[in-house]
mmCIF file of C-alpha atoms and ligand atoms in Angstrom:
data_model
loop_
_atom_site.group_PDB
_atom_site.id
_atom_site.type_symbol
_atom_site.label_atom_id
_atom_site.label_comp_id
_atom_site.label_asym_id
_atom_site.label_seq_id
_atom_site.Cartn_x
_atom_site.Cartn_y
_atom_site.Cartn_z
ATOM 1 C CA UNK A 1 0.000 0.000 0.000
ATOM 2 C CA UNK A 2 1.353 3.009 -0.903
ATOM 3 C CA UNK A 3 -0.071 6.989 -2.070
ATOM 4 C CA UNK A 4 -1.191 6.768 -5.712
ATOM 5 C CA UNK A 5 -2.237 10.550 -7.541
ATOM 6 C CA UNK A 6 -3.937 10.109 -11.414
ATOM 7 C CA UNK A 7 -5.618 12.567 -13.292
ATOM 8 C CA UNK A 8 -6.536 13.835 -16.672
ATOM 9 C CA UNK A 9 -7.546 16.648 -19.325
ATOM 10 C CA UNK A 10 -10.038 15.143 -21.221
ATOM 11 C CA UNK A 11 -10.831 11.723 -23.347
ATOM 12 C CA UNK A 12 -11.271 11.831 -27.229
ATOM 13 C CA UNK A 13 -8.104 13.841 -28.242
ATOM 14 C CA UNK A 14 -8.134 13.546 -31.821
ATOM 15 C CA UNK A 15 -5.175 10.487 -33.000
ATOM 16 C CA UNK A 16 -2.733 13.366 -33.894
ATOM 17 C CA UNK A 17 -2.627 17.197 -32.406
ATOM 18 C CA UNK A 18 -0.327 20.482 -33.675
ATOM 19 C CA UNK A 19 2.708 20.300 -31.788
ATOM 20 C CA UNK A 20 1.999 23.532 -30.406
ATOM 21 C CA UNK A 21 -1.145 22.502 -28.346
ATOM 22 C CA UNK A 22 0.438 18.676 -27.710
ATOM 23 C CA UNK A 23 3.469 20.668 -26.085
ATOM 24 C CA UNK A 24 1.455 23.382 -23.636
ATOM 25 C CA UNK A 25 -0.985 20.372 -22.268
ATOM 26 C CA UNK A 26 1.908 18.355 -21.596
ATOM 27 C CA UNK A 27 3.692 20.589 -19.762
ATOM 28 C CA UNK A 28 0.522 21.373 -17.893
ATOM 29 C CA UNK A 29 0.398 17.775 -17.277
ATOM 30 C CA UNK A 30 3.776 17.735 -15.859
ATOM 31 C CA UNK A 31 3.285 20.745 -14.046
ATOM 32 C CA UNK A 32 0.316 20.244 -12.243
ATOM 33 C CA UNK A 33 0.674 16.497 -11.458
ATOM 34 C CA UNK A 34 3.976 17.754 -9.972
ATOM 35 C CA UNK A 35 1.669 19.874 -7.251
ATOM 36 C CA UNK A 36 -0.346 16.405 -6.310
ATOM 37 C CA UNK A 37 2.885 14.681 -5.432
ATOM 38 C CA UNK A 38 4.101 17.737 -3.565
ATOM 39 C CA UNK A 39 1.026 17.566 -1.561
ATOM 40 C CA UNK A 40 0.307 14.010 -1.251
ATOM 41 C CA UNK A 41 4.197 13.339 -0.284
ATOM 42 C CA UNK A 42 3.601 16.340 2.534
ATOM 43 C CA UNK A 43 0.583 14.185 3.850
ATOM 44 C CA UNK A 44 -2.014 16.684 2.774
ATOM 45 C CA UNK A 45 -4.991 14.949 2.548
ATOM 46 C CA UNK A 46 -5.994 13.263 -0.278
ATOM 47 C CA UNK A 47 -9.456 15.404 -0.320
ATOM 48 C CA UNK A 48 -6.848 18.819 -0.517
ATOM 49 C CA UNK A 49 -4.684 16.971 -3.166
ATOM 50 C CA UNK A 50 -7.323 16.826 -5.666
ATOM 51 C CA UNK A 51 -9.086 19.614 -5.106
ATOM 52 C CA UNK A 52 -6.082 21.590 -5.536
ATOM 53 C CA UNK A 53 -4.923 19.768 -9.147
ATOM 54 C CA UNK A 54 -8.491 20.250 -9.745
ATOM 55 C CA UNK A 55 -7.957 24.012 -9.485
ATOM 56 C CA UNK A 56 -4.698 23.916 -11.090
ATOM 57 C CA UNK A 57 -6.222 22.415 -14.218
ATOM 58 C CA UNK A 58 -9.223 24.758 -13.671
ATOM 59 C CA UNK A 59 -7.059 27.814 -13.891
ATOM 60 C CA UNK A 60 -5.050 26.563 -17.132
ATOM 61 C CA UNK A 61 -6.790 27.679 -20.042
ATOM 62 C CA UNK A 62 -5.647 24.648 -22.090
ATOM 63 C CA UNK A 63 -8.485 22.782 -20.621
ATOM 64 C CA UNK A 64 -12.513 22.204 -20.596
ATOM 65 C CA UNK A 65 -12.663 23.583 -17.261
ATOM 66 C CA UNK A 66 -12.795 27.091 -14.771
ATOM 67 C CA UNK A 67 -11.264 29.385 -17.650
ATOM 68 C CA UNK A 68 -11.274 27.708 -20.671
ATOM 69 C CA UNK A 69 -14.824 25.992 -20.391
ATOM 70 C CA UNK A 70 -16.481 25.449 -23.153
ATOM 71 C CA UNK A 71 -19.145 27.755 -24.400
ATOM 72 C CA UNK A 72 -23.046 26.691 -24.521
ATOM 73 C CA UNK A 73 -24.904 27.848 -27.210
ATOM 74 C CA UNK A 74 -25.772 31.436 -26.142
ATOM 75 C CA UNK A 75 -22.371 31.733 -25.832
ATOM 76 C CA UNK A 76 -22.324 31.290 -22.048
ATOM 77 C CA UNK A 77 -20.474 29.914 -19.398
ATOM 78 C CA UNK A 78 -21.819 26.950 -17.443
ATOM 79 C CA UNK A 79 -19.365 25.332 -15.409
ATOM 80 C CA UNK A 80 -19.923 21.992 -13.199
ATOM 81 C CA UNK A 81 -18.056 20.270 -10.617
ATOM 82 C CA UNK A 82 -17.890 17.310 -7.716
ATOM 83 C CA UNK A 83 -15.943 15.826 -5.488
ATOM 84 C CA UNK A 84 -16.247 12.691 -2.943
ATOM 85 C CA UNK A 85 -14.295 11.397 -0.346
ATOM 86 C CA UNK A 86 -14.780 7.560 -0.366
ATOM 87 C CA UNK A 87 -14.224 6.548 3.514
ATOM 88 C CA UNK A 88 -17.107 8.874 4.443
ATOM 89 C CA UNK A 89 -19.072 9.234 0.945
ATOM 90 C CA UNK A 90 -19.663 12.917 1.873
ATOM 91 C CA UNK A 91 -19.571 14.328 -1.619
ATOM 92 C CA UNK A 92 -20.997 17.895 -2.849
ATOM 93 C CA UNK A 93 -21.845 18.885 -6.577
ATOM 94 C CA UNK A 94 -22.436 22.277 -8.541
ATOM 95 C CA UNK A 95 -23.732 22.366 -11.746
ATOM 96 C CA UNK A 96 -24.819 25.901 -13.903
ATOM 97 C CA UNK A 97 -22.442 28.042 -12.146
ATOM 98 C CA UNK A 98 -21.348 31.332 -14.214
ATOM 99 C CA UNK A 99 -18.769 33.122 -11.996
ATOM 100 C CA UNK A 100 -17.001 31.037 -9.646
ATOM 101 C CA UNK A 101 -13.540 30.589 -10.630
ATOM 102 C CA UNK A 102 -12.596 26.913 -9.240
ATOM 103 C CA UNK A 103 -16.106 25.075 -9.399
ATOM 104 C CA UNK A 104 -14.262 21.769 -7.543
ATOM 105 C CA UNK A 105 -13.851 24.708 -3.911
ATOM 106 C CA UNK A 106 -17.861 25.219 -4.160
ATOM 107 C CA UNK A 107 -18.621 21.688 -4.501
ATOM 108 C CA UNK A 108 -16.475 21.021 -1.637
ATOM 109 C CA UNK A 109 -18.226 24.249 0.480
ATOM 110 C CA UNK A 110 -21.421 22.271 -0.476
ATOM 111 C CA UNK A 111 -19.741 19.358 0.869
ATOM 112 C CA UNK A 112 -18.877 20.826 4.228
ATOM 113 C CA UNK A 113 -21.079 23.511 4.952
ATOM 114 C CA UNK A 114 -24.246 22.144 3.646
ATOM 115 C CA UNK A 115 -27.076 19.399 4.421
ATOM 116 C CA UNK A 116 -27.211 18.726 0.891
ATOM 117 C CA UNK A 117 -24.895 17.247 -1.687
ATOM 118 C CA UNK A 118 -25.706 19.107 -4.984
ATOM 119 C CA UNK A 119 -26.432 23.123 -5.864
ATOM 120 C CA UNK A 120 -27.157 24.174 -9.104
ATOM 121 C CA UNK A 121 -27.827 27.688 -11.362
ATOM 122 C CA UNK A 122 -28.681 30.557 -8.778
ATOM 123 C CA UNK A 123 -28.665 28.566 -5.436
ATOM 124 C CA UNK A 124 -25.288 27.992 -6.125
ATOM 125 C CA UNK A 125 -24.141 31.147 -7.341
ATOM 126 C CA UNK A 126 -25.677 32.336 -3.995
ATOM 127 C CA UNK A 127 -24.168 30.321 -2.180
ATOM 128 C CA UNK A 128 -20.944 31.046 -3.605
ATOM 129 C CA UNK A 129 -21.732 34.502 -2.801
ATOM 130 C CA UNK A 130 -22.340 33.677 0.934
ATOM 131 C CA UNK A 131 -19.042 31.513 0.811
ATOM 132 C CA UNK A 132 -17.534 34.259 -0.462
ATOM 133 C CA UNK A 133 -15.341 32.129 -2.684
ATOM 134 C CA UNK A 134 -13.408 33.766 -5.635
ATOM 135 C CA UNK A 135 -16.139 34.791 -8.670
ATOM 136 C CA UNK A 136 -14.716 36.548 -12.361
ATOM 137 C CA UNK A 137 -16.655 38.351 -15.062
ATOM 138 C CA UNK A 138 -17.633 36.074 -17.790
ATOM 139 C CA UNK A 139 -14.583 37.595 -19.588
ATOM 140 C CA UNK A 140 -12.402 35.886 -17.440
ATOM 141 C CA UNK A 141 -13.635 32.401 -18.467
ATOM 142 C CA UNK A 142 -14.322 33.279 -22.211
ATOM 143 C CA UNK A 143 -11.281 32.220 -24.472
ATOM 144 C CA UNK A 144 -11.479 33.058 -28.189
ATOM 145 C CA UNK A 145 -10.327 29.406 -28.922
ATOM 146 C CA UNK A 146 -13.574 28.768 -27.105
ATOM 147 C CA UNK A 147 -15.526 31.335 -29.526
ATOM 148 C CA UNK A 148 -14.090 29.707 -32.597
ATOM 149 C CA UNK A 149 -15.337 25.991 -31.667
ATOM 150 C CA UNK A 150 -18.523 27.462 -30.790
ATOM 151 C CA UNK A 151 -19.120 28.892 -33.864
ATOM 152 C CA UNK A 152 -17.644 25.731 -35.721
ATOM 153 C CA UNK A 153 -19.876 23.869 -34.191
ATOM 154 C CA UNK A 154 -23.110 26.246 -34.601
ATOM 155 C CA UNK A 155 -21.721 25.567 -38.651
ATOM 156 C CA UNK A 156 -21.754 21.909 -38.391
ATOM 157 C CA UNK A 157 -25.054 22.330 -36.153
ATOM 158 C CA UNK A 158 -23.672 19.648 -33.774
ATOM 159 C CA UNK A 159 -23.194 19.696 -29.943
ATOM 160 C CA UNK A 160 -19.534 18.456 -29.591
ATOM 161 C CA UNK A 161 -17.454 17.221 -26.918
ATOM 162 C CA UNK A 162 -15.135 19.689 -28.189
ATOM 163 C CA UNK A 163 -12.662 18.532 -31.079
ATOM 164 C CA UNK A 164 -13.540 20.338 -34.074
ATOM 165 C CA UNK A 165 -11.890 20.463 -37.592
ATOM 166 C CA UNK A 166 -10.425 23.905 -38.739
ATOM 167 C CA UNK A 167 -11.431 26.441 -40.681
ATOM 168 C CA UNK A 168 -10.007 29.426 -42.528
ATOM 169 C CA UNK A 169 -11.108 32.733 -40.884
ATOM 170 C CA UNK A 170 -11.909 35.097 -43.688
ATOM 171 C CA UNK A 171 -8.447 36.199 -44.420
ATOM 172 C CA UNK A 172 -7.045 32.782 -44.283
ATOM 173 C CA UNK A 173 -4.816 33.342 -41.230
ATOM 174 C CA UNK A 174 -3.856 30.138 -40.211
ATOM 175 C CA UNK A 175 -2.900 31.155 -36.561
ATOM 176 C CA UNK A 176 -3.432 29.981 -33.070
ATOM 177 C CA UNK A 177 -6.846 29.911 -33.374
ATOM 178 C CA UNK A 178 -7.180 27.763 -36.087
ATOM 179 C CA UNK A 179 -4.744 25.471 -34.341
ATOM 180 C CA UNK A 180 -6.206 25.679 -31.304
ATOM 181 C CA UNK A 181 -10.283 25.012 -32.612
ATOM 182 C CA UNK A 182 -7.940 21.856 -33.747
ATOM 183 C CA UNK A 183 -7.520 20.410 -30.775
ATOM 184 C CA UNK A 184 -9.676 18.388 -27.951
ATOM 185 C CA UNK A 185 -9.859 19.982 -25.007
ATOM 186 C CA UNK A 186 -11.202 18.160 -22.319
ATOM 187 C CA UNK A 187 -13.381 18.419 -19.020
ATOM 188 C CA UNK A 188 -10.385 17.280 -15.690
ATOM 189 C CA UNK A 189 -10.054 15.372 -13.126
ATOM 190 C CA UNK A 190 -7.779 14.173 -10.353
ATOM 191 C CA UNK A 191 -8.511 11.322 -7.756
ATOM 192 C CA UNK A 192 -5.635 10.178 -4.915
ATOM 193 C CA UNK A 193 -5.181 7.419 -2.498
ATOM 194 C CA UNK A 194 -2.874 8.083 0.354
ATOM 195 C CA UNK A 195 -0.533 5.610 2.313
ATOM 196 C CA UNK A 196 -3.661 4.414 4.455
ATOM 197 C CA UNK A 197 -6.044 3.410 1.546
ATOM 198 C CA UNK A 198 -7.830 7.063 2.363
ATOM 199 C CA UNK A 199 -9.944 7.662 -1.375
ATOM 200 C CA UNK A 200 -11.009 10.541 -3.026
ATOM 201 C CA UNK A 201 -12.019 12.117 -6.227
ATOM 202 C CA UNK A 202 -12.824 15.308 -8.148
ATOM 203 C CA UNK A 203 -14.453 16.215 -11.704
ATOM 204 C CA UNK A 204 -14.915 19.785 -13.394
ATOM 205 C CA UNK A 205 -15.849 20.752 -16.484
ATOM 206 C CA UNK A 206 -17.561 23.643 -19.037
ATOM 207 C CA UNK A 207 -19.426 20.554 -20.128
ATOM 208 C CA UNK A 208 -19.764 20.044 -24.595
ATOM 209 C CA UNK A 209 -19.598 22.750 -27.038
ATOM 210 C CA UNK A 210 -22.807 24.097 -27.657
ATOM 211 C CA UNK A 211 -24.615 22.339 -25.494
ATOM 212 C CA UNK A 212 -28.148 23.868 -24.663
ATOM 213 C CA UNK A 213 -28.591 25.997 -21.903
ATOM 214 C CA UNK A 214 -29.364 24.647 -18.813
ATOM 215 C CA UNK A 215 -27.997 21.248 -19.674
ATOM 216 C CA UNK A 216 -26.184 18.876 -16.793
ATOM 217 C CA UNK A 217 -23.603 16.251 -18.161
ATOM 218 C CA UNK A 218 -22.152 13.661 -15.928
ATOM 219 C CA UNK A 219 -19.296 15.507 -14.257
ATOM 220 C CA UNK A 220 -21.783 16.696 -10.982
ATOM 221 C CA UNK A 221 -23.734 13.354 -11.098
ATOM 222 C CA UNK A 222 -22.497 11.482 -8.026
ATOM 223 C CA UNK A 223 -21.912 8.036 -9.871
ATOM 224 C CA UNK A 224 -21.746 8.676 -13.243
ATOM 225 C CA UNK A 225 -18.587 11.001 -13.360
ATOM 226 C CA UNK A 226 -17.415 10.825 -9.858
ATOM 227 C CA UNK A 227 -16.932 8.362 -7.743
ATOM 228 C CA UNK A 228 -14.754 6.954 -4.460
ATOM 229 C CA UNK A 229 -15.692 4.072 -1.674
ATOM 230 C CA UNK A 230 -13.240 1.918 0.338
ATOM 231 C CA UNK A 231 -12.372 0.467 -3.381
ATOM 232 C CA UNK A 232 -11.402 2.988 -5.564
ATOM 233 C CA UNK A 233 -11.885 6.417 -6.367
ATOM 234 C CA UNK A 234 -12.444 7.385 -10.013
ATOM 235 C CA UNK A 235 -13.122 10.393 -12.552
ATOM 236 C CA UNK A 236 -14.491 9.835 -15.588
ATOM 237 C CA UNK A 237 -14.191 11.864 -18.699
ATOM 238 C CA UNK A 238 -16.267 11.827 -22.579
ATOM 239 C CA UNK A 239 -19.910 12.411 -23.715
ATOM 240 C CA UNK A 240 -21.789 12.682 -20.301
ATOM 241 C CA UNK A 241 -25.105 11.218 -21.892
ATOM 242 C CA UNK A 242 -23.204 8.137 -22.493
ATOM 243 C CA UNK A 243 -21.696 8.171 -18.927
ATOM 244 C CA UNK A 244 -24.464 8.898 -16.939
ATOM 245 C CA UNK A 245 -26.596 6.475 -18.912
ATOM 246 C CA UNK A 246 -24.033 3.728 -17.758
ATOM 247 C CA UNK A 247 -23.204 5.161 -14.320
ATOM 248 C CA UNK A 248 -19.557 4.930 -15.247
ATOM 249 C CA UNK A 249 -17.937 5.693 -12.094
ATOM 250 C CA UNK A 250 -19.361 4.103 -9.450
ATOM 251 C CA UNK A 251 -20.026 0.570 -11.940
ATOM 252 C CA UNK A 252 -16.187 0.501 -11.771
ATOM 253 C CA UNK A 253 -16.621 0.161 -7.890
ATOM 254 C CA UNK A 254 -18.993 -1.915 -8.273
ATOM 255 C CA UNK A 255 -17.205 -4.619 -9.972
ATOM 256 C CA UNK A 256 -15.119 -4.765 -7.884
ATOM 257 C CA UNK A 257 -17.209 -4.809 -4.656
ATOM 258 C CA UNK A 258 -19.239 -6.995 -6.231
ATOM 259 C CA UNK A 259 -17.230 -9.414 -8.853
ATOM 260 C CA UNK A 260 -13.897 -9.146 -6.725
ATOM 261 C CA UNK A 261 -12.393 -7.848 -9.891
ATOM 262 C CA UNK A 262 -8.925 -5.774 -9.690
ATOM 263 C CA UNK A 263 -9.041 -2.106 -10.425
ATOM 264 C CA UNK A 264 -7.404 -2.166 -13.603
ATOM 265 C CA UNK A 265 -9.550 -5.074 -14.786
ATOM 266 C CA UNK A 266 -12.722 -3.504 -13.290
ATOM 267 C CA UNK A 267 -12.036 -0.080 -15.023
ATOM 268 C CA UNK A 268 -11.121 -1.782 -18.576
ATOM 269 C CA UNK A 269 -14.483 -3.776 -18.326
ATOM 270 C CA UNK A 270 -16.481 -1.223 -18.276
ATOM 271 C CA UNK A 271 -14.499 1.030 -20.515
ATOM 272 C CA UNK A 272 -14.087 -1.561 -23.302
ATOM 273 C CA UNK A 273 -17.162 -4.174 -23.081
ATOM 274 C CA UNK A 274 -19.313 -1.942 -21.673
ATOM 275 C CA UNK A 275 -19.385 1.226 -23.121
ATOM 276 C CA UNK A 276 -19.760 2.220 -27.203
ATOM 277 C CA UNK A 277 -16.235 2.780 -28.400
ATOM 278 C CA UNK A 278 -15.137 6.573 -28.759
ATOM 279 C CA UNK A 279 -17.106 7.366 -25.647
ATOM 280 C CA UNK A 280 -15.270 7.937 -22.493
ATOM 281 C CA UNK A 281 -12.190 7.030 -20.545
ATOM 282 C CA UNK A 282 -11.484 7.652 -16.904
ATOM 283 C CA UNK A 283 -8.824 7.801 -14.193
ATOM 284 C CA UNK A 284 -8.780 5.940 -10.820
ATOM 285 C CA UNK A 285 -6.829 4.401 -8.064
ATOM 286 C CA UNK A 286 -7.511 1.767 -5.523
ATOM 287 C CA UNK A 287 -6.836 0.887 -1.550
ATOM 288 C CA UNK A 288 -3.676 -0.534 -2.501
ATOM 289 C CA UNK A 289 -2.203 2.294 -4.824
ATOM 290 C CA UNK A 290 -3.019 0.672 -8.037
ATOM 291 C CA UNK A 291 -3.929 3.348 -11.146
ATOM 292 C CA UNK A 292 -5.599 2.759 -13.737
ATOM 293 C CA UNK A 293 -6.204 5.178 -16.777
ATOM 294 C CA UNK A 294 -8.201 3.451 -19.867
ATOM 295 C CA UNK A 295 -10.222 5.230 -22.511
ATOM 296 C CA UNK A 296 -12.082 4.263 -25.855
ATOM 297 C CA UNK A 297 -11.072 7.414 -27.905
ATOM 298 C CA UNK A 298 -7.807 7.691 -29.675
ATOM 299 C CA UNK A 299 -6.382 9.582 -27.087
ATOM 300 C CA UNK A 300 -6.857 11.207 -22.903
ATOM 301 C CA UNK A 301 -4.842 13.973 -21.729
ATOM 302 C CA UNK A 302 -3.244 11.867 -18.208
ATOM 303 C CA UNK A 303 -0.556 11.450 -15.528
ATOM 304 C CA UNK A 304 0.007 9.464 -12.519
ATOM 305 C CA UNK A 305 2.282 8.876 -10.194
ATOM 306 C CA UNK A 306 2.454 6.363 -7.670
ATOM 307 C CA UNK A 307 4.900 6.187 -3.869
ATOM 308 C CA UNK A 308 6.924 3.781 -5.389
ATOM 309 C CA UNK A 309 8.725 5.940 -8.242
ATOM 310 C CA UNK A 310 6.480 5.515 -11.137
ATOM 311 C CA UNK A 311 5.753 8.272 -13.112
ATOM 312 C CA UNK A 312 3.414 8.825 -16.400
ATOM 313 C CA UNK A 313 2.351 11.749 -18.479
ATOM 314 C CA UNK A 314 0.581 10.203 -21.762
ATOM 315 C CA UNK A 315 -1.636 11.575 -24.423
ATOM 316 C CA UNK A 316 -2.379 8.034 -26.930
ATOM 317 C CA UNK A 317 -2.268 4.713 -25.991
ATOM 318 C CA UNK A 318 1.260 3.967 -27.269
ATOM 319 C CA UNK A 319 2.840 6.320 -25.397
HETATM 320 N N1 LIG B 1 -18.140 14.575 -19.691
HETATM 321 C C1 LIG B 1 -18.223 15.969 -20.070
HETATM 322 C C2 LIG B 1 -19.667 16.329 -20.324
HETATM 323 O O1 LIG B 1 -20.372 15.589 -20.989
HETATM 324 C C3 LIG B 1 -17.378 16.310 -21.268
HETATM 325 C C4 LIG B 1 -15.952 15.808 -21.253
HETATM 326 O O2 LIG B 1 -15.605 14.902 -20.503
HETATM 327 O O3 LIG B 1 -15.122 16.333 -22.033
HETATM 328 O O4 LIG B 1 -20.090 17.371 -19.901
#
């Protein structure tokens, strides 16, 4: 038994990306799982350790989360979040929220200071109010990579996770944007086991690409995209519809609970028989340290590390 962190940027990256937008994510990989092991080898606990990757990833703009969400198709902001901590199952949940710059903190304050496990639209941008937890202008979370895909998309009239092909703006500049409205983003997630089997896991995202107003994916559902128990904890990641559909998350734990199967066993099951291929992928970790990361798409934005040395930032399966 050892401390295990995993987490990830998003399934369905496309099977090739510009270098430019390959290199940023991975060093925000890098980066940011380095701040898990930092805290996880101090003996936060593993609820801080991945609510504070979760911010991390939040705050970088290279991902479907915080700044850098996706847009819906008003061209608004709708960010959700969760996080559960397995021993207990205390878990809290936002979902519709417009202003609050890490999503992951509210769902914890919802956690914490609340009866309840899951706010949504004004009750929980009240709430964050009351909490008085960081909030931004929608300019903040707006990125102009984010206004290209949305109006890709409104072209193609199709709600998208987020991976889009380019187009030529009118003067045929080829520039970061057009490289950028190449590339999958993806919603994040982090879940950590410390040295005494203690489980926990986190999810936030901007949801898909012109998705309608008012619509909840999977990342809030308790179950579907977040999940932790005395097993495992995991974070899932892909078209929410699909996920929720197939309660993703906590079927992994229940596997094993139930079947006695291994967490990397468990987590491929459902991943590869049970779901429809170019779907989803997740991240978790189990009692004993084990990771597992599998997904369906060509490619999930992921790292791990593990007490015993091992190390892994990936993108595709052969890396
Ligand atoms: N699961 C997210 C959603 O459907 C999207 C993603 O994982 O990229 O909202």
């Amino acid at each position: 038994m050892g401390w295990a962190v995993a987490l990830h940027g998003g399934a369905g990256v496309p099977a090739s990306l510009p270098t430019e937008s390959r290199v940023h994510r991975e060093a925000a990989l890098h980066r940011i799982l380095q701040i898990g092991v930092s805290a996880i080898s101090a003996n936060r606990s593993p609820l801080d350790v991945v609510e504070l990757v979760v911010r991390e990833l939040e705050n970088c703009p290279h991902f479907n989360a915080g700044k850098g969400s996706v847009l819906t198709t008003n061209g608004t902001v709708e960010m959700e979040a969760s996080i559960m901590d397995g021993n207990t199952k205390r878990c809290g949940a936002v979902s519709g929220v417009t202003s609050v710059v890490n999503p992951v903190s509210l769902a914890r304050l919802v956690m914490e200071k609340t009866p309840h496990i899951y706010l949504a639209f004004d009750g929980a941008e009240a709430f964050a109010r009351q909490q008085g937890v960081e909030t931004a202008d929608i300019s903040h979370f707006i990125t102009p990579e984010n206004i290209e895909r949305l109006k890709q998309a409104k072209e193609a009239n199709r709600v998208q996770q987020d991976y889009v092909q380019p187009i030529k703006t009118e003067d045929q500049k080829q520039t970061t944007v057009d490289h950028e409205s190449n590339t999958k983003l993806g919603t994040v997630g982090c879940v950590a086991v410390d040295g005494q089997g203690n489980l926990t896991a986190a999810t936030s995202t901007g949801g898909l690409v012109n998705k309608m107003v008012g619509r909840i994916g999977d990342t809030p559902i308790i179950g579907a995209g977040t999940y932790a128990n005395k097993y495992c904890a995991v974070s899932a990641t892909g078209i929410g519809e699909v996920i929720m559909r197939e309660t993703v998350a906590r079927d992994v734990a229940a596997v094993m609970e139930y079947k006695g199967l291994g967490l990397k066993e468990a987590a491929a099951y459902i991943i590869h028989e049970v779901l429809p291929k170019g779907t989803a992928g997740l991240v978790a970790v189990s009692v004993a340290g084990e990771v597992a990361m599998p997904f369906n798409t060509p490619g999930m934005f992921r790292a791990c590390a593990t007490e015993d040395g091992f190390k892994e930032v990936a993108i595709w399966s052969s890396d």
